Amino acid sequence: MAPYASDDSTPAGKADDLRVGRRKAVRYIVPVTVIGVAAATIGLVPALADSGDPDLPKITAQQLIEKIAASDVQQLSGTVKITTDLGLPDLGGLESGLLSGVTGGGEGDGGSSADPSAKLTELASGTHTLRVATDGPDKQKLSLLENAAEYSLIHDGKDVWGYDSASNEVYHSTAPEGEKAAEPVPTTPKDLTDEALKAVDDTTSVTVDGTVQVAGRDAYKLLVKPKQSGSTVGAISVAVDAKTGLPLKFTLTPTSGGAAVVDAGFTQISFAKPAASTFDFTPPKGAKVTEEDSADAPTGVPTPSKDGFKGHDKGELEGDFANDFAGLDVLGEGWTTVATFDSGGEGVPSSGDLPDAGGLGGFLGSFGDKVDGKFGSGTVFSTRLVNALVTDDGKVYVGAVTKDALVKAANTGK
């Protein structure tokens, strides 16, 4: 993390396989981008702040970031509310199918509805309530509460269990000897804050923006804003617990204005040790159990960085994603970074070319704007946070940048 100058700112066969992988990647680029960038760089929930701002000692932005970094909360339980508004069109149920298709989950392709890499992508849209519990680095539980069902993800040592009560399916992954199980997707305010602060450098303004109460806790507000024009990120606001340094609430608002792109924050929290039974899990009688080694399972949502696409936990892509995004390059810097690669395809596929995408072809055809430039012609797919340009000759450009900034990057190659 860059130092802060002041309280107000911070300074023959394999080739064919790769081409096939890249063609697959271009088919799924819109939902992959939405999930990846959203999971890694967004967050917040207008989570039931109490009336009145607490009177707390003055603190600088650098001191507050150091307080976050030094936070060592090992035990907690609570409720998190998360609302995501990426501005996607109404897909009438298609959206969840697309997201599952991206991660390879779901019953249609032989996967399990309890696979966390598929199930937790539901957090990419709508409003959800989560129950969370943590007891040290090796025991966590997250439960996604739905209308008449519940999905639970339990990490207990080397084991990860996912249970979908609606389908009575169980997913089980065991970490290889000497390794701990990976967490699939960042979901809590701390997860999201850790990811967002990785982007802090001399292209970023960081200030302390007063105080607030969240879930009955006194907190400071850290405000992070891009200095660069062209980013779709307007501001990120983090409510940091004054006593523990734990992020309680994390907010990203877009430059286009309106509601936050994603709201994720605690509505209730306790720092007492959770009961040991919280992390116990035995597959219910009659449940379908899917076993998968974590060496083969997805390690997290891929996200762009200066060195290419990175997995959430292992810091690198594996399996199909490694082929899908081989040859990835990164243009620009800071908040206007654009990831680009050659899909090996020929522009945006039609619905007839995508029998395995559950209607993705029609979705792509109705969700893009045609553009022209030095790169030729292409189609830009937009959300409130992420834009992706797919050229007619199969090149892909994607980032949390405006449409104009994306087209400029494609025209200039920088």
mmCIF file of C-alpha atoms in Angstrom:
data_model
loop_
_atom_site.group_PDB
_atom_site.id
_atom_site.type_symbol
_atom_site.label_atom_id
_atom_site.label_comp_id
_atom_site.label_asym_id
_atom_site.label_seq_id
_atom_site.Cartn_x
_atom_site.Cartn_y
_atom_site.Cartn_z
ATOM 1 C CA MET A 1 0.000 0.000 0.000
ATOM 2 C CA ALA A 2 1.350 3.421 -0.936
ATOM 3 C CA PRO A 3 2.226 5.895 1.827
ATOM 4 C CA TYR A 4 -0.031 8.861 2.391
ATOM 5 C CA ALA A 5 1.250 12.390 1.876
ATOM 6 C CA SER A 6 -1.515 13.880 3.993
ATOM 7 C CA ASP A 7 -4.826 13.146 5.609
ATOM 8 C CA ASP A 8 -6.609 14.139 2.397
ATOM 9 C CA SER A 9 -4.899 12.079 -0.288
ATOM 10 C CA THR A 10 -2.558 9.256 -1.105
ATOM 11 C CA PRO A 11 -0.035 9.821 -3.343
ATOM 12 C CA ALA A 12 -0.151 -27.292 -32.868
ATOM 13 C CA GLY A 13 -2.615 -28.867 -30.053
ATOM 14 C CA LYS A 14 -2.103 -26.727 -27.022
ATOM 15 C CA ALA A 15 -2.628 -23.583 -29.078
ATOM 16 C CA ASP A 16 -5.932 -24.994 -30.292
ATOM 17 C CA ASP A 17 -6.958 -25.704 -26.707
ATOM 18 C CA LEU A 18 -6.154 -22.130 -25.755
ATOM 19 C CA ARG A 19 -8.201 -20.787 -28.663
ATOM 20 C CA VAL A 20 -11.140 -22.937 -27.602
ATOM 21 C CA GLY A 21 -10.742 -21.686 -24.031
ATOM 22 C CA ARG A 22 -10.704 -18.079 -25.177
ATOM 23 C CA ARG A 23 -13.807 -18.584 -27.314
ATOM 24 C CA LYS A 24 -15.496 -19.962 -24.216
ATOM 25 C CA ALA A 25 -14.283 -16.935 -22.278
ATOM 26 C CA VAL A 26 -15.818 -14.451 -24.697
ATOM 27 C CA ARG A 27 -19.137 -16.236 -24.393
ATOM 28 C CA TYR A 28 -19.165 -15.617 -20.692
ATOM 29 C CA ILE A 29 -17.243 -12.343 -20.435
ATOM 30 C CA VAL A 30 -20.189 -10.205 -19.305
ATOM 31 C CA PRO A 31 -21.256 -12.223 -16.250
ATOM 32 C CA VAL A 32 -17.656 -13.150 -15.361
ATOM 33 C CA THR A 33 -16.718 -9.504 -15.338
ATOM 34 C CA VAL A 34 -19.743 -8.510 -13.308
ATOM 35 C CA ILE A 35 -19.071 -11.137 -10.668
ATOM 36 C CA GLY A 36 -15.312 -10.735 -10.563
ATOM 37 C CA VAL A 37 -15.101 -6.973 -10.334
ATOM 38 C CA ALA A 38 -18.137 -6.715 -8.081
ATOM 39 C CA ALA A 39 -16.786 -9.285 -5.657
ATOM 40 C CA ALA A 40 -13.353 -7.735 -5.510
ATOM 41 C CA THR A 41 -13.943 -3.982 -5.602
ATOM 42 C CA ILE A 42 -17.409 -3.208 -4.319
ATOM 43 C CA GLY A 43 -19.440 -3.303 -1.243
ATOM 44 C CA LEU A 44 -21.627 -1.540 1.249
ATOM 45 C CA VAL A 45 -24.909 -1.761 2.889
ATOM 46 C CA PRO A 46 -26.843 1.102 4.327
ATOM 47 C CA ALA A 47 -27.000 -1.179 7.286
ATOM 48 C CA LEU A 48 -29.305 0.283 9.897
ATOM 49 C CA ALA A 49 -27.126 3.082 11.203
ATOM 50 C CA ASP A 50 -28.213 4.420 14.598
ATOM 51 C CA SER A 51 -29.309 8.034 14.907
ATOM 52 C CA GLY A 52 -26.637 10.551 15.855
ATOM 53 C CA ASP A 53 -22.928 10.586 15.072
ATOM 54 C CA PRO A 54 -20.632 9.523 17.927
ATOM 55 C CA ASP A 55 -18.024 11.921 19.310
ATOM 56 C CA LEU A 56 -14.711 10.114 18.770
ATOM 57 C CA PRO A 57 -11.068 11.222 19.022
ATOM 58 C CA LYS A 58 -9.603 12.698 15.834
ATOM 59 C CA ILE A 59 -7.782 10.280 13.563
ATOM 60 C CA THR A 60 -5.976 10.640 10.226
ATOM 61 C CA ALA A 61 -6.655 8.553 7.139
ATOM 62 C CA GLN A 62 -3.290 6.840 7.461
ATOM 63 C CA GLN A 63 -3.952 6.014 11.119
ATOM 64 C CA LEU A 64 -7.385 4.623 10.241
ATOM 65 C CA ILE A 65 -6.009 2.399 7.497
ATOM 66 C CA GLU A 66 -3.334 1.197 9.898
ATOM 67 C CA LYS A 67 -6.096 0.467 12.400
ATOM 68 C CA ILE A 68 -7.884 -1.683 9.796
ATOM 69 C CA ALA A 69 -4.640 -3.506 8.980
ATOM 70 C CA ALA A 70 -3.951 -4.172 12.667
ATOM 71 C CA SER A 71 -7.465 -5.439 13.380
ATOM 72 C CA ASP A 72 -7.292 -8.975 14.723
ATOM 73 C CA VAL A 73 -10.882 -9.942 15.462
ATOM 74 C CA GLN A 74 -10.854 -13.739 15.750
ATOM 75 C CA GLN A 75 -14.372 -14.370 16.997
ATOM 76 C CA LEU A 76 -17.680 -12.851 15.972
ATOM 77 C CA SER A 77 -21.204 -13.632 14.888
ATOM 78 C CA GLY A 78 -23.836 -11.442 13.341
ATOM 79 C CA THR A 79 -26.162 -10.606 10.492
ATOM 80 C CA VAL A 80 -25.100 -8.949 7.248
ATOM 81 C CA LYS A 81 -27.432 -7.395 4.702
ATOM 82 C CA ILE A 82 -26.150 -7.110 1.142
ATOM 83 C CA THR A 83 -27.868 -5.375 -1.760
ATOM 84 C CA THR A 84 -26.381 -5.347 -5.257
ATOM 85 C CA ASP A 85 -27.610 -3.055 -8.046
ATOM 86 C CA LEU A 86 -25.399 -3.398 -11.097
ATOM 87 C CA GLY A 87 -28.119 -2.076 -13.401
ATOM 88 C CA LEU A 88 -28.553 -5.304 -15.327
ATOM 89 C CA PRO A 89 -31.744 -5.690 -17.351
ATOM 90 C CA ASP A 90 -34.598 -7.773 -15.980
ATOM 91 C CA LEU A 91 -33.616 -11.278 -17.047
ATOM 92 C CA GLY A 92 -36.710 -13.019 -15.739
ATOM 93 C CA GLY A 93 -34.780 -15.798 -13.993
ATOM 94 C CA LEU A 94 -32.137 -16.094 -16.699
ATOM 95 C CA GLU A 95 -29.567 -14.222 -14.646
ATOM 96 C CA SER A 96 -29.071 -16.898 -11.992
ATOM 97 C CA GLY A 97 -28.648 -19.494 -14.723
ATOM 98 C CA LEU A 98 -26.004 -17.390 -16.440
ATOM 99 C CA LEU A 99 -24.083 -16.859 -13.237
ATOM 100 C CA SER A 100 -24.163 -20.566 -12.437
ATOM 101 C CA GLY A 101 -23.021 -21.327 -15.972
ATOM 102 C CA VAL A 102 -20.004 -19.099 -15.552
ATOM 103 C CA THR A 103 -18.816 -20.887 -12.445
ATOM 104 C CA GLY A 104 -19.652 -24.364 -13.711
ATOM 105 C CA GLY A 105 -22.173 -25.060 -10.973
ATOM 106 C CA GLY A 106 -25.741 -26.277 -11.127
ATOM 107 C CA GLU A 107 -27.409 -29.561 -11.892
ATOM 108 C CA GLY A 108 -27.593 -28.982 -15.645
ATOM 109 C CA ASP A 109 -23.893 -29.678 -16.162
ATOM 110 C CA GLY A 110 -23.509 -32.387 -13.558
ATOM 111 C CA GLY A 111 -22.561 -30.021 -10.769
ATOM 112 C CA SER A 112 -24.167 -29.506 -7.392
ATOM 113 C CA SER A 113 -26.583 -26.746 -6.422
ATOM 114 C CA ALA A 114 -24.698 -26.681 -3.107
ATOM 115 C CA ASP A 115 -21.354 -25.792 -4.745
ATOM 116 C CA PRO A 116 -20.424 -22.411 -3.183
ATOM 117 C CA SER A 117 -18.715 -21.181 -6.353
ATOM 118 C CA ALA A 118 -22.137 -21.270 -8.010
ATOM 119 C CA LYS A 119 -24.478 -20.584 -5.117
ATOM 120 C CA LEU A 120 -22.797 -17.452 -3.807
ATOM 121 C CA THR A 121 -22.929 -15.794 -7.223
ATOM 122 C CA GLU A 122 -26.574 -15.084 -6.334
ATOM 123 C CA LEU A 123 -25.145 -12.241 -4.259
ATOM 124 C CA ALA A 124 -24.335 -10.459 -7.543
ATOM 125 C CA SER A 125 -27.918 -9.185 -7.727
ATOM 126 C CA GLY A 126 -30.794 -8.270 -5.435
ATOM 127 C CA THR A 127 -30.999 -8.055 -1.652
ATOM 128 C CA HIS A 128 -29.873 -10.876 0.617
ATOM 129 C CA THR A 129 -29.550 -11.518 4.339
ATOM 130 C CA LEU A 130 -26.561 -13.478 5.619
ATOM 131 C CA ARG A 131 -25.761 -14.931 9.018
ATOM 132 C CA VAL A 132 -22.023 -15.106 9.655
ATOM 133 C CA ALA A 133 -19.889 -16.636 12.404
ATOM 134 C CA THR A 134 -16.116 -16.870 12.855
ATOM 135 C CA ASP A 135 -13.913 -18.587 15.435
ATOM 136 C CA GLY A 136 -10.322 -18.102 14.330
ATOM 137 C CA PRO A 137 -8.887 -18.605 10.838
ATOM 138 C CA ASP A 138 -10.052 -22.203 10.489
ATOM 139 C CA LYS A 139 -13.726 -21.963 11.440
ATOM 140 C CA GLN A 140 -16.271 -19.855 9.586
ATOM 141 C CA LYS A 141 -19.911 -20.254 8.728
ATOM 142 C CA LEU A 142 -22.039 -18.249 6.327
ATOM 143 C CA SER A 143 -25.753 -18.859 5.852
ATOM 144 C CA LEU A 144 -27.744 -17.303 3.024
ATOM 145 C CA LEU A 145 -31.346 -16.937 4.153
ATOM 146 C CA GLU A 146 -33.967 -17.324 1.441
ATOM 147 C CA ASN A 147 -37.764 -17.222 1.473
ATOM 148 C CA ALA A 148 -38.433 -20.834 2.382
ATOM 149 C CA ALA A 149 -34.917 -22.281 2.390
ATOM 150 C CA GLU A 150 -31.379 -21.718 3.597
ATOM 151 C CA TYR A 151 -27.970 -22.219 2.077
ATOM 152 C CA SER A 152 -25.059 -22.758 4.485
ATOM 153 C CA LEU A 153 -21.329 -22.731 3.826
ATOM 154 C CA ILE A 154 -19.183 -24.119 6.646
ATOM 155 C CA HIS A 155 -15.377 -23.983 6.752
ATOM 156 C CA ASP A 156 -13.978 -26.257 9.462
ATOM 157 C CA GLY A 157 -10.241 -26.819 9.207
ATOM 158 C CA LYS A 158 -9.439 -28.580 5.954
ATOM 159 C CA ASP A 159 -13.114 -29.172 5.152
ATOM 160 C CA VAL A 160 -15.625 -26.982 3.346
ATOM 161 C CA TRP A 161 -19.259 -28.025 3.424
ATOM 162 C CA GLY A 162 -22.035 -26.429 1.385
ATOM 163 C CA TYR A 163 -25.664 -27.365 2.057
ATOM 164 C CA ASP A 164 -28.690 -26.283 0.013
ATOM 165 C CA SER A 165 -31.843 -27.114 1.958
ATOM 166 C CA ALA A 166 -34.091 -26.393 -1.044
ATOM 167 C CA SER A 167 -32.589 -29.248 -3.102
ATOM 168 C CA ASN A 168 -31.252 -31.265 -0.128
ATOM 169 C CA GLU A 169 -27.821 -31.303 -1.775
ATOM 170 C CA VAL A 170 -24.428 -31.226 -0.084
ATOM 171 C CA TYR A 171 -21.064 -30.142 -1.481
ATOM 172 C CA HIS A 172 -17.854 -31.253 0.263
ATOM 173 C CA SER A 173 -14.311 -30.153 -0.517
ATOM 174 C CA THR A 174 -11.184 -31.300 1.323
ATOM 175 C CA ALA A 175 -7.958 -29.321 1.174
ATOM 176 C CA PRO A 176 -4.761 -31.196 0.216
ATOM 177 C CA GLU A 177 -2.449 -32.219 3.043
ATOM 178 C CA GLY A 178 -0.708 -29.210 4.546
ATOM 179 C CA GLU A 179 -3.099 -26.669 3.010
ATOM 180 C CA LYS A 180 -6.246 -25.105 4.370
ATOM 181 C CA ALA A 181 -9.482 -24.862 2.448
ATOM 182 C CA ALA A 182 -9.998 -21.719 0.383
ATOM 183 C CA GLU A 183 -12.871 -19.326 0.927
ATOM 184 C CA PRO A 184 -14.877 -19.069 -2.328
ATOM 185 C CA VAL A 185 -16.070 -15.438 -2.448
ATOM 186 C CA PRO A 186 -15.477 -12.321 -0.319
ATOM 187 C CA THR A 187 -18.804 -11.406 1.267
ATOM 188 C CA THR A 188 -18.290 -9.554 4.562
ATOM 189 C CA PRO A 189 -17.409 -5.848 4.918
ATOM 190 C CA LYS A 190 -13.866 -6.840 5.962
ATOM 191 C CA ASP A 191 -13.424 -9.089 2.905
ATOM 192 C CA LEU A 192 -14.614 -6.324 0.608
ATOM 193 C CA THR A 193 -12.542 -3.652 2.348
ATOM 194 C CA ASP A 194 -9.368 -5.740 2.109
ATOM 195 C CA GLU A 195 -9.925 -6.143 -1.626
ATOM 196 C CA ALA A 196 -10.736 -2.471 -2.225
ATOM 197 C CA LEU A 197 -7.719 -1.180 -0.282
ATOM 198 C CA LYS A 198 -5.436 -3.116 -2.623
ATOM 199 C CA ALA A 199 -6.312 -0.465 -5.218
ATOM 200 C CA VAL A 200 -5.095 2.396 -3.010
ATOM 201 C CA ASP A 201 -2.055 4.129 -4.539
ATOM 202 C CA ASP A 202 -1.111 7.606 -5.745
ATOM 203 C CA THR A 203 -4.159 7.624 -8.039
ATOM 204 C CA THR A 204 -6.397 7.602 -4.951
ATOM 205 C CA SER A 205 -7.708 10.212 -2.515
ATOM 206 C CA VAL A 206 -8.286 8.943 1.031
ATOM 207 C CA THR A 207 -9.893 10.979 3.824
ATOM 208 C CA VAL A 208 -11.681 10.497 7.138
ATOM 209 C CA ASP A 209 -15.308 11.527 6.598
ATOM 210 C CA GLY A 210 -16.661 11.881 10.115
ATOM 211 C CA THR A 211 -18.216 9.251 12.358
ATOM 212 C CA VAL A 212 -21.293 7.036 12.366
ATOM 213 C CA GLN A 213 -22.973 4.256 14.341
ATOM 214 C CA VAL A 214 -23.452 0.886 12.673
ATOM 215 C CA ALA A 215 -25.210 -2.031 14.370
ATOM 216 C CA GLY A 216 -24.891 -0.222 17.693
ATOM 217 C CA ARG A 217 -21.120 0.305 17.328
ATOM 218 C CA ASP A 218 -19.262 3.627 17.152
ATOM 219 C CA ALA A 219 -17.319 3.878 13.904
ATOM 220 C CA TYR A 220 -15.142 6.165 11.813
ATOM 221 C CA LYS A 221 -15.933 6.668 8.124
ATOM 222 C CA LEU A 222 -13.079 6.192 5.657
ATOM 223 C CA LEU A 223 -13.725 7.730 2.227
ATOM 224 C CA VAL A 224 -11.773 6.405 -0.785
ATOM 225 C CA LYS A 225 -12.136 8.172 -4.153
ATOM 226 C CA PRO A 226 -10.322 7.834 -7.480
ATOM 227 C CA LYS A 227 -8.352 10.900 -8.543
ATOM 228 C CA GLN A 228 -8.509 9.790 -12.174
ATOM 229 C CA SER A 229 -11.369 10.570 -14.524
ATOM 230 C CA GLY A 230 -12.827 7.707 -16.507
ATOM 231 C CA SER A 231 -13.502 5.317 -13.624
ATOM 232 C CA THR A 232 -17.059 4.151 -12.958
ATOM 233 C CA VAL A 233 -16.229 4.076 -9.241
ATOM 234 C CA GLY A 234 -17.425 7.315 -7.657
ATOM 235 C CA ALA A 235 -16.497 6.673 -4.037
ATOM 236 C CA ILE A 236 -16.040 3.893 -1.506
ATOM 237 C CA SER A 237 -17.075 4.541 2.091
ATOM 238 C CA VAL A 238 -16.023 2.191 4.890
ATOM 239 C CA ALA A 239 -17.400 2.354 8.446
ATOM 240 C CA VAL A 240 -14.565 1.171 10.704
ATOM 241 C CA ASP A 241 -15.303 0.021 14.253
ATOM 242 C CA ALA A 242 -13.605 2.543 16.552
ATOM 243 C CA LYS A 243 -12.621 -0.080 19.125
ATOM 244 C CA THR A 244 -11.564 -3.115 17.073
ATOM 245 C CA GLY A 245 -10.717 -1.631 13.651
ATOM 246 C CA LEU A 246 -13.074 -4.111 11.988
ATOM 247 C CA PRO A 247 -14.908 -2.791 8.899
ATOM 248 C CA LEU A 248 -18.624 -2.883 9.711
ATOM 249 C CA LYS A 249 -20.038 -1.355 6.559
ATOM 250 C CA PHE A 250 -18.617 -0.865 3.074
ATOM 251 C CA THR A 251 -20.199 1.323 0.388
ATOM 252 C CA LEU A 252 -19.437 1.791 -3.271
ATOM 253 C CA THR A 253 -21.320 4.427 -5.246
ATOM 254 C CA PRO A 254 -20.865 4.847 -9.011
ATOM 255 C CA THR A 255 -19.886 8.023 -10.848
ATOM 256 C CA SER A 256 -23.275 7.851 -12.593
ATOM 257 C CA GLY A 257 -24.976 8.622 -9.272
ATOM 258 C CA GLY A 258 -28.006 7.020 -7.696
ATOM 259 C CA ALA A 259 -28.069 4.156 -5.231
ATOM 260 C CA ALA A 260 -24.930 2.293 -4.227
ATOM 261 C CA VAL A 261 -23.874 -0.421 -6.643
ATOM 262 C CA VAL A 262 -23.541 -2.800 -3.720
ATOM 263 C CA ASP A 263 -24.461 -2.336 -0.061
ATOM 264 C CA ALA A 264 -23.029 -4.819 2.451
ATOM 265 C CA GLY A 265 -22.879 -4.265 6.174
ATOM 266 C CA PHE A 266 -23.677 -5.599 9.603
ATOM 267 C CA THR A 267 -27.143 -5.020 11.023
ATOM 268 C CA GLN A 268 -26.218 -6.934 14.197
ATOM 269 C CA ILE A 269 -22.841 -8.084 15.530
ATOM 270 C CA SER A 270 -21.404 -9.776 18.634
ATOM 271 C CA PHE A 271 -17.738 -10.409 19.435
ATOM 272 C CA ALA A 272 -18.491 -13.317 21.777
ATOM 273 C CA LYS A 273 -17.082 -16.750 20.936
ATOM 274 C CA PRO A 274 -19.619 -18.706 18.833
ATOM 275 C CA ALA A 275 -20.733 -22.077 20.164
ATOM 276 C CA ALA A 276 -18.554 -24.934 18.922
ATOM 277 C CA SER A 277 -21.651 -26.635 17.506
ATOM 278 C CA THR A 278 -22.062 -23.720 15.061
ATOM 279 C CA PHE A 279 -19.425 -25.284 12.813
ATOM 280 C CA ASP A 280 -20.544 -28.907 13.113
ATOM 281 C CA PHE A 281 -22.065 -30.425 9.985
ATOM 282 C CA THR A 282 -23.288 -33.891 9.076
ATOM 283 C CA PRO A 283 -25.059 -34.467 5.741
ATOM 284 C CA PRO A 284 -28.793 -34.953 6.345
ATOM 285 C CA LYS A 285 -30.273 -38.363 5.651
ATOM 286 C CA GLY A 286 -31.119 -38.793 1.995
ATOM 287 C CA ALA A 287 -29.100 -35.779 0.846
ATOM 288 C CA LYS A 288 -27.162 -35.993 -2.413
ATOM 289 C CA VAL A 289 -23.476 -35.478 -1.558
ATOM 290 C CA THR A 290 -20.970 -34.240 -4.143
ATOM 291 C CA GLU A 291 -17.304 -34.736 -3.217
ATOM 292 C CA GLU A 292 -14.683 -32.547 -4.844
ATOM 293 C CA ASP A 293 -10.988 -32.029 -4.081
ATOM 294 C CA SER A 294 -10.186 -28.365 -3.534
ATOM 295 C CA ALA A 295 -7.232 -28.836 -5.851
ATOM 296 C CA ASP A 296 -9.780 -29.186 -8.669
ATOM 297 C CA ALA A 297 -12.478 -26.897 -7.276
ATOM 298 C CA PRO A 298 -12.729 -23.182 -8.039
ATOM 299 C CA THR A 299 -10.555 -21.176 -5.628
ATOM 300 C CA GLY A 300 -12.464 -17.935 -5.936
ATOM 301 C CA VAL A 301 -13.820 -15.364 -8.328
ATOM 302 C CA PRO A 302 -11.154 -14.202 -10.802
ATOM 303 C CA THR A 303 -10.373 -10.497 -10.682
ATOM 304 C CA PRO A 304 -8.159 -8.224 -12.789
ATOM 305 C CA SER A 305 -4.872 -6.881 -11.448
ATOM 306 C CA LYS A 306 -1.721 -5.294 -12.834
ATOM 307 C CA ASP A 307 -0.341 -8.795 -13.441
ATOM 308 C CA GLY A 308 -3.450 -10.213 -15.080
ATOM 309 C CA PHE A 309 -6.436 -12.085 -13.671
ATOM 310 C CA LYS A 310 -5.917 -13.336 -10.129
ATOM 311 C CA GLY A 311 -7.849 -15.898 -8.123
ATOM 312 C CA HIS A 312 -9.203 -14.778 -4.758
ATOM 313 C CA ASP A 313 -7.091 -17.028 -2.525
ATOM 314 C CA LYS A 314 -4.224 -18.631 -4.394
ATOM 315 C CA GLY A 315 -3.312 -15.517 -6.350
ATOM 316 C CA GLU A 316 -3.527 -17.243 -9.702
ATOM 317 C CA LEU A 317 -6.066 -18.857 -11.984
ATOM 318 C CA GLU A 318 -6.286 -22.593 -12.311
ATOM 319 C CA GLY A 319 -8.082 -25.141 -14.443
ATOM 320 C CA ASP A 320 -10.479 -23.881 -17.122
ATOM 321 C CA PHE A 321 -10.022 -20.238 -16.149
ATOM 322 C CA ALA A 322 -6.271 -20.533 -16.798
ATOM 323 C CA ASN A 323 -7.019 -21.472 -20.404
ATOM 324 C CA ASP A 324 -9.932 -19.063 -20.766
ATOM 325 C CA PHE A 325 -7.812 -16.027 -19.863
ATOM 326 C CA ALA A 326 -4.398 -17.076 -21.185
ATOM 327 C CA GLY A 327 -2.642 -14.179 -22.882
ATOM 328 C CA LEU A 328 -4.358 -11.525 -20.792
ATOM 329 C CA ASP A 329 -2.798 -8.064 -20.833
ATOM 330 C CA VAL A 330 -3.502 -4.987 -18.716
ATOM 331 C CA LEU A 331 -3.744 -1.408 -20.027
ATOM 332 C CA GLY A 332 -3.609 1.763 -17.956
ATOM 333 C CA GLU A 333 -3.148 2.002 -14.219
ATOM 334 C CA GLY A 334 -4.975 2.550 -10.974
ATOM 335 C CA TRP A 335 -8.731 2.979 -11.177
ATOM 336 C CA THR A 336 -8.754 3.128 -14.981
ATOM 337 C CA THR A 337 -7.065 -0.252 -15.521
ATOM 338 C CA VAL A 338 -8.479 -2.217 -18.460
ATOM 339 C CA ALA A 339 -7.896 -5.941 -18.899
ATOM 340 C CA THR A 340 -7.666 -7.228 -22.471
ATOM 341 C CA PHE A 341 -7.125 -10.522 -24.244
ATOM 342 C CA ASP A 342 -7.736 -12.160 -27.606
ATOM 343 C CA SER A 343 -10.603 -14.628 -27.346
ATOM 344 C CA GLY A 344 -9.657 -16.388 -30.557
ATOM 345 C CA GLY A 345 -13.280 -16.009 -31.621
ATOM 346 C CA GLU A 346 -15.104 -13.759 -34.043
ATOM 347 C CA GLY A 347 -16.911 -11.152 -32.015
ATOM 348 C CA VAL A 348 -20.107 -11.690 -30.076
ATOM 349 C CA PRO A 349 -21.694 -15.119 -30.641
ATOM 350 C CA SER A 350 -25.316 -15.416 -31.618
ATOM 351 C CA SER A 351 -27.862 -17.380 -29.595
ATOM 352 C CA GLY A 352 -27.546 -20.259 -32.060
ATOM 353 C CA ASP A 353 -23.862 -20.551 -31.215
ATOM 354 C CA LEU A 354 -24.539 -20.915 -27.496
ATOM 355 C CA PRO A 355 -26.622 -24.032 -26.854
ATOM 356 C CA ASP A 356 -24.867 -24.492 -23.518
ATOM 357 C CA ALA A 357 -25.324 -20.950 -22.259
ATOM 358 C CA GLY A 358 -28.977 -21.098 -21.298
ATOM 359 C CA GLY A 359 -30.047 -18.165 -23.484
ATOM 360 C CA LEU A 360 -26.862 -16.150 -23.105
ATOM 361 C CA GLY A 361 -26.660 -15.474 -26.827
ATOM 362 C CA GLY A 362 -29.990 -13.668 -26.893
ATOM 363 C CA PHE A 363 -28.988 -11.818 -23.736
ATOM 364 C CA LEU A 364 -25.746 -10.642 -25.335
ATOM 365 C CA GLY A 365 -27.533 -9.581 -28.482
ATOM 366 C CA SER A 366 -29.955 -7.312 -26.625
ATOM 367 C CA PHE A 367 -27.558 -5.937 -24.026
ATOM 368 C CA GLY A 368 -24.852 -4.296 -26.141
ATOM 369 C CA ASP A 369 -24.152 -1.064 -28.015
ATOM 370 C CA LYS A 370 -22.317 -1.124 -31.339
ATOM 371 C CA VAL A 371 -19.163 1.038 -31.462
ATOM 372 C CA ASP A 372 -16.467 1.794 -34.034
ATOM 373 C CA GLY A 373 -12.843 2.929 -33.702
ATOM 374 C CA LYS A 374 -9.273 2.240 -34.756
ATOM 375 C CA PHE A 375 -9.832 -1.309 -33.483
ATOM 376 C CA GLY A 376 -12.600 -1.763 -36.070
ATOM 377 C CA SER A 377 -16.128 -2.487 -34.871
ATOM 378 C CA GLY A 378 -17.389 -4.083 -31.705
ATOM 379 C CA THR A 379 -20.060 -4.255 -29.032
ATOM 380 C CA VAL A 380 -19.929 -2.668 -25.588
ATOM 381 C CA PHE A 381 -21.797 -4.363 -22.744
ATOM 382 C CA SER A 382 -22.474 -2.105 -19.778
ATOM 383 C CA THR A 383 -23.472 -2.208 -16.137
ATOM 384 C CA ARG A 384 -23.344 0.586 -13.562
ATOM 385 C CA LEU A 385 -19.852 -0.561 -12.597
ATOM 386 C CA VAL A 386 -18.319 -2.637 -15.375
ATOM 387 C CA ASN A 387 -18.031 -2.124 -19.135
ATOM 388 C CA ALA A 388 -16.809 -4.786 -21.563
ATOM 389 C CA LEU A 389 -15.969 -4.285 -25.249
ATOM 390 C CA VAL A 390 -15.883 -7.312 -27.551
ATOM 391 C CA THR A 391 -14.520 -6.447 -31.008
ATOM 392 C CA ASP A 392 -15.726 -8.146 -34.157
ATOM 393 C CA ASP A 393 -12.360 -9.891 -34.505
ATOM 394 C CA GLY A 394 -12.629 -11.390 -30.999
ATOM 395 C CA LYS A 395 -10.568 -9.049 -28.819
ATOM 396 C CA VAL A 396 -11.990 -8.317 -25.369
ATOM 397 C CA TYR A 397 -11.471 -5.176 -23.248
ATOM 398 C CA VAL A 398 -13.034 -4.958 -19.793
ATOM 399 C CA GLY A 399 -12.793 -2.751 -16.725
ATOM 400 C CA ALA A 400 -14.550 -0.609 -14.131
ATOM 401 C CA VAL A 401 -14.277 2.330 -16.506
ATOM 402 C CA THR A 402 -16.711 4.397 -18.529
ATOM 403 C CA LYS A 403 -17.666 3.424 -22.053
ATOM 404 C CA ASP A 404 -15.615 6.321 -23.476
ATOM 405 C CA ALA A 405 -12.554 5.325 -21.449
ATOM 406 C CA LEU A 406 -12.896 1.720 -22.585
ATOM 407 C CA VAL A 407 -13.119 2.670 -26.272
ATOM 408 C CA LYS A 408 -10.142 5.032 -25.834
ATOM 409 C CA ALA A 409 -8.069 2.194 -24.330
ATOM 410 C CA ALA A 410 -8.980 -0.058 -27.260
ATOM 411 C CA ASN A 411 -8.061 2.704 -29.736
ATOM 412 C CA THR A 412 -4.724 3.632 -28.172
ATOM 413 C CA GLY A 413 -3.629 0.335 -26.640
ATOM 414 C CA LYS A 414 -2.823 2.084 -23.360
#
